[in-house]
């Protein structure tokens, strides 16, 4: 699967660049590498925030803080370090069937604790969350990679091409991004199966 350098070179190729950078951390010294290093993390987080991606969804029992500075919430939990956004929160234990998880959603609030750390406030004891995680790009499906390359290309077009040509290329990149992100979302949506407890009438009448 593609790594960050591969994806950045793909984005540069979308712009007609030679696409031959070899390092992002640290950037190798070229203008292309420096701008890719700056914009790549933003492009990734932007795409991950857009959809409940199955490949990036994690379930995790939250770790409570010993102190809670909010009077309107009973509990304060540490935010998972690689959490991009929360899908929903529930009381443990983990459900046997993941789709059941979302049927019992509860209130929560994201904020900062007294030490300035991101945390989750809720009234749930033993809280468990589903969330979109900042995962390794090696886990990105190919259609997501294509969408990401075009989103990144759109971010790079202005700084690298400049002027009217850069503005026009940005528009072209956004059109291609829209095409690939729709494909990625559609394919991701069929990567899980929801079970039903209902019994068809013709079986119930037996």
CSV table of C-alpha atoms in Angstrom, one decimal:
chain,number,residue,atom,x,y,z
A,1,UNK,CA,0.0,0.0,0.0
A,2,UNK,CA,1.0,3.6,-0.4
A,3,UNK,CA,3.0,5.6,2.1
A,4,UNK,CA,3.0,9.3,2.7
A,5,UNK,CA,5.8,10.0,0.2
A,6,UNK,CA,4.0,7.9,-2.5
A,7,UNK,CA,0.8,9.8,-1.9
A,8,UNK,CA,2.6,13.2,-2.1
A,9,UNK,CA,4.3,12.2,-5.3
A,10,UNK,CA,0.9,11.1,-6.7
A,11,UNK,CA,-0.5,14.5,-5.8
A,12,UNK,CA,2.5,16.2,-7.5
A,13,UNK,CA,2.0,14.0,-10.6
A,14,UNK,CA,-1.7,15.1,-10.7
A,15,UNK,CA,-0.3,18.7,-11.2
A,16,UNK,CA,2.1,17.6,-13.9
A,17,UNK,CA,5.1,17.8,-11.6
A,18,UNK,CA,8.1,15.4,-11.9
A,19,UNK,CA,7.0,13.9,-8.6
A,20,UNK,CA,10.3,12.6,-7.3
A,21,UNK,CA,10.5,13.6,-3.7
A,22,UNK,CA,12.1,11.0,-1.4
A,23,UNK,CA,11.6,12.3,2.1
A,24,UNK,CA,9.0,14.3,4.1
A,25,UNK,CA,10.4,14.0,7.6
A,26,UNK,CA,12.5,15.9,7.4
A,27,UNK,CA,11.7,17.5,4.0
A,28,UNK,CA,14.4,16.8,1.5
A,29,UNK,CA,14.9,20.5,0.7
A,30,UNK,CA,12.9,21.0,-2.4
A,31,UNK,CA,9.9,23.4,-2.5
A,32,UNK,CA,7.7,20.5,-3.4
A,33,UNK,CA,8.8,18.4,-0.4
A,34,UNK,CA,8.5,21.4,2.0
A,35,UNK,CA,4.9,22.1,0.9
A,36,UNK,CA,3.9,18.5,0.9
A,37,UNK,CA,5.2,18.1,4.5
A,38,UNK,CA,3.1,21.2,5.5
A,39,UNK,CA,-0.2,20.3,3.8
A,40,UNK,CA,-0.2,16.5,3.9
A,41,UNK,CA,-1.3,16.1,7.6
A,42,UNK,CA,-4.1,18.7,7.0
A,43,UNK,CA,-5.3,16.8,3.8
A,44,UNK,CA,-5.4,13.5,5.7
A,45,UNK,CA,-7.3,14.9,8.7
A,46,UNK,CA,-9.8,16.7,6.4
A,47,UNK,CA,-10.7,13.4,4.6
A,48,UNK,CA,-10.9,11.4,7.8
A,49,UNK,CA,-13.3,13.9,9.3
A,50,UNK,CA,-15.6,13.6,6.2
A,51,UNK,CA,-17.1,10.2,6.8
A,52,UNK,CA,-17.5,7.3,9.3
A,53,UNK,CA,-14.7,5.3,7.5
A,54,UNK,CA,-14.9,1.6,8.5
A,55,UNK,CA,-11.2,1.2,8.0
A,56,UNK,CA,-10.4,4.0,10.4
A,57,UNK,CA,-13.0,3.2,13.1
A,58,UNK,CA,-11.8,2.1,16.5
A,59,UNK,CA,-13.7,1.1,19.7
A,60,UNK,CA,-12.1,1.9,23.0
A,61,UNK,CA,-12.9,1.9,26.7
A,62,UNK,CA,-12.2,5.4,28.0
A,63,UNK,CA,-9.7,6.2,30.8
A,64,UNK,CA,-11.2,8.4,33.5
A,65,UNK,CA,-9.4,11.3,35.1
A,66,UNK,CA,-9.3,11.4,38.8
A,67,UNK,CA,-10.6,15.0,38.9
A,68,UNK,CA,-13.6,16.6,37.1
A,69,UNK,CA,-13.8,20.4,36.9
A,70,UNK,CA,-17.3,20.4,35.5
A,71,UNK,CA,-20.4,20.4,37.7
A,72,UNK,CA,-22.8,19.5,34.9
A,73,UNK,CA,-21.1,16.2,34.1
A,74,UNK,CA,-20.4,13.3,36.3
A,75,UNK,CA,-17.3,12.0,34.6
A,76,UNK,CA,-14.3,13.3,32.8
A,77,UNK,CA,-12.4,10.9,30.5
A,78,UNK,CA,-9.1,11.3,28.6
A,79,UNK,CA,-9.5,11.7,24.8
A,80,UNK,CA,-7.7,8.9,22.9
A,81,UNK,CA,-4.5,10.3,21.6
A,82,UNK,CA,-5.2,9.6,17.9
A,83,UNK,CA,-8.9,10.5,17.9
A,84,UNK,CA,-9.9,12.6,14.8
A,85,UNK,CA,-13.6,12.7,15.8
A,86,UNK,CA,-16.1,10.8,17.9
A,87,UNK,CA,-18.8,8.8,16.2
A,88,UNK,CA,-20.8,7.9,19.4
A,89,UNK,CA,-20.4,7.0,23.0
A,90,UNK,CA,-22.0,4.2,25.0
A,91,UNK,CA,-21.7,2.4,28.3
A,92,UNK,CA,-19.6,-0.8,28.2
A,93,UNK,CA,-19.0,-3.6,27.7
A,94,UNK,CA,-18.4,-3.7,23.9
A,95,UNK,CA,-21.4,-5.0,22.0
A,96,UNK,CA,-21.1,-8.3,20.2
A,97,UNK,CA,-22.6,-6.8,17.1
A,98,UNK,CA,-21.1,-3.4,16.2
A,99,UNK,CA,-24.2,-2.0,14.5
A,100,UNK,CA,-26.0,-2.3,17.9
A,101,UNK,CA,-23.6,0.1,19.3
A,102,UNK,CA,-25.2,3.2,17.8
A,103,UNK,CA,-28.7,2.4,19.1
A,104,UNK,CA,-27.9,3.7,22.6
A,105,UNK,CA,-26.2,7.0,22.0
A,106,UNK,CA,-25.6,9.2,25.0
A,107,UNK,CA,-24.8,12.9,25.6
A,108,UNK,CA,-21.2,14.0,25.9
A,109,UNK,CA,-19.1,17.2,25.5
A,110,UNK,CA,-15.6,17.6,24.3
A,111,UNK,CA,-13.5,20.1,26.3
A,112,UNK,CA,-10.4,20.8,28.2
A,113,UNK,CA,-9.7,19.8,31.7
A,114,UNK,CA,-8.0,21.9,34.4
A,115,UNK,CA,-4.6,20.9,33.0
A,116,UNK,CA,-5.5,22.0,29.4
A,117,UNK,CA,-5.7,18.4,28.1
A,118,UNK,CA,-8.5,17.4,25.7
A,119,UNK,CA,-11.1,15.3,27.4
A,120,UNK,CA,-14.6,13.9,27.1
A,121,UNK,CA,-17.3,14.9,29.7
A,122,UNK,CA,-20.3,12.6,30.1
A,123,UNK,CA,-22.7,11.1,32.7
A,124,UNK,CA,-21.8,7.6,31.7
A,125,UNK,CA,-19.8,5.3,34.0
A,126,UNK,CA,-17.4,2.9,32.2
A,127,UNK,CA,-17.8,4.8,28.9
A,128,UNK,CA,-16.8,3.3,25.6
A,129,UNK,CA,-16.5,5.2,22.3
A,130,UNK,CA,-16.4,4.6,18.6
A,131,UNK,CA,-14.2,7.1,16.9
A,132,UNK,CA,-12.3,7.9,13.7
A,133,UNK,CA,-8.6,7.4,14.4
A,134,UNK,CA,-5.5,8.9,12.8
A,135,UNK,CA,-4.3,5.7,11.4
A,136,UNK,CA,-1.3,4.7,9.3
A,137,UNK,CA,-1.6,5.6,5.6
A,138,UNK,CA,-0.6,1.9,4.9
A,139,UNK,CA,-4.2,1.1,5.9
A,140,UNK,CA,-5.8,3.5,3.4
A,141,UNK,CA,-7.9,1.8,0.6
A,142,UNK,CA,-6.9,2.6,-2.9
A,143,UNK,CA,-9.9,4.9,-3.6
A,144,UNK,CA,-9.2,6.8,-0.5
A,145,UNK,CA,-5.6,7.3,-1.6
A,146,UNK,CA,-6.8,8.6,-4.9
A,147,UNK,CA,-9.2,11.1,-3.3
A,148,UNK,CA,-6.4,12.1,-0.8
A,149,UNK,CA,-4.0,12.7,-3.7
A,150,UNK,CA,-6.4,15.1,-5.4
A,151,UNK,CA,-7.3,16.9,-2.2
A,152,UNK,CA,-3.5,17.4,-1.6
A,153,UNK,CA,-2.9,18.4,-5.2
A,154,UNK,CA,-5.6,21.1,-4.8
A,155,UNK,CA,-3.8,22.5,-1.8
A,156,UNK,CA,-0.4,22.5,-3.6
A,157,UNK,CA,-1.6,24.0,-6.9
A,158,UNK,CA,-1.7,27.6,-5.7
A,159,UNK,CA,1.7,27.7,-4.0
A,160,UNK,CA,3.5,25.7,-6.7
A,161,UNK,CA,1.9,27.0,-9.9
A,162,UNK,CA,0.7,30.5,-8.8
A,163,UNK,CA,-1.4,32.9,-10.8
A,164,UNK,CA,-4.4,32.0,-13.0
A,165,UNK,CA,-2.9,28.6,-13.9
A,166,UNK,CA,-2.7,27.7,-10.2
A,167,UNK,CA,-6.3,28.8,-9.6
A,168,UNK,CA,-7.6,26.9,-12.5
A,169,UNK,CA,-5.7,23.8,-11.5
A,170,UNK,CA,-7.1,24.0,-8.0
A,171,UNK,CA,-10.6,23.9,-9.5
A,172,UNK,CA,-9.7,20.9,-11.6
A,173,UNK,CA,-8.3,19.1,-8.6
A,174,UNK,CA,-11.5,19.8,-6.6
A,175,UNK,CA,-13.6,18.2,-9.4
A,176,UNK,CA,-11.4,15.1,-9.4
A,177,UNK,CA,-11.4,15.0,-5.6
A,178,UNK,CA,-15.3,15.1,-5.7
A,179,UNK,CA,-15.3,12.1,-8.0
A,180,UNK,CA,-12.9,10.0,-6.0
A,181,UNK,CA,-14.3,10.8,-2.6
A,182,UNK,CA,-17.7,9.7,-3.7
A,183,UNK,CA,-16.3,6.4,-4.9
A,184,UNK,CA,-14.4,5.9,-1.7
A,185,UNK,CA,-17.4,6.6,0.5
A,186,UNK,CA,-19.7,4.4,-1.6
A,187,UNK,CA,-17.2,1.4,-1.4
A,188,UNK,CA,-16.6,2.0,2.3
A,189,UNK,CA,-20.4,1.9,3.0
A,190,UNK,CA,-20.7,-1.7,1.7
A,191,UNK,CA,-17.8,-3.0,3.8
A,192,UNK,CA,-20.0,-4.0,6.8
A,193,UNK,CA,-23.1,-6.0,7.3
A,194,UNK,CA,-26.0,-5.2,9.7
A,195,UNK,CA,-27.8,-8.1,11.3
A,196,UNK,CA,-31.5,-8.0,12.1
A,197,UNK,CA,-33.5,-9.8,14.8
A,198,UNK,CA,-36.7,-9.5,12.8
A,199,UNK,CA,-38.2,-12.7,11.4
A,200,UNK,CA,-39.9,-12.7,8.0
A,201,UNK,CA,-43.6,-13.3,8.1
A,202,UNK,CA,-43.4,-16.4,6.0
A,203,UNK,CA,-41.1,-18.0,8.5
A,204,UNK,CA,-43.1,-16.8,11.5
A,205,UNK,CA,-46.2,-18.5,10.1
A,206,UNK,CA,-44.5,-21.9,10.0
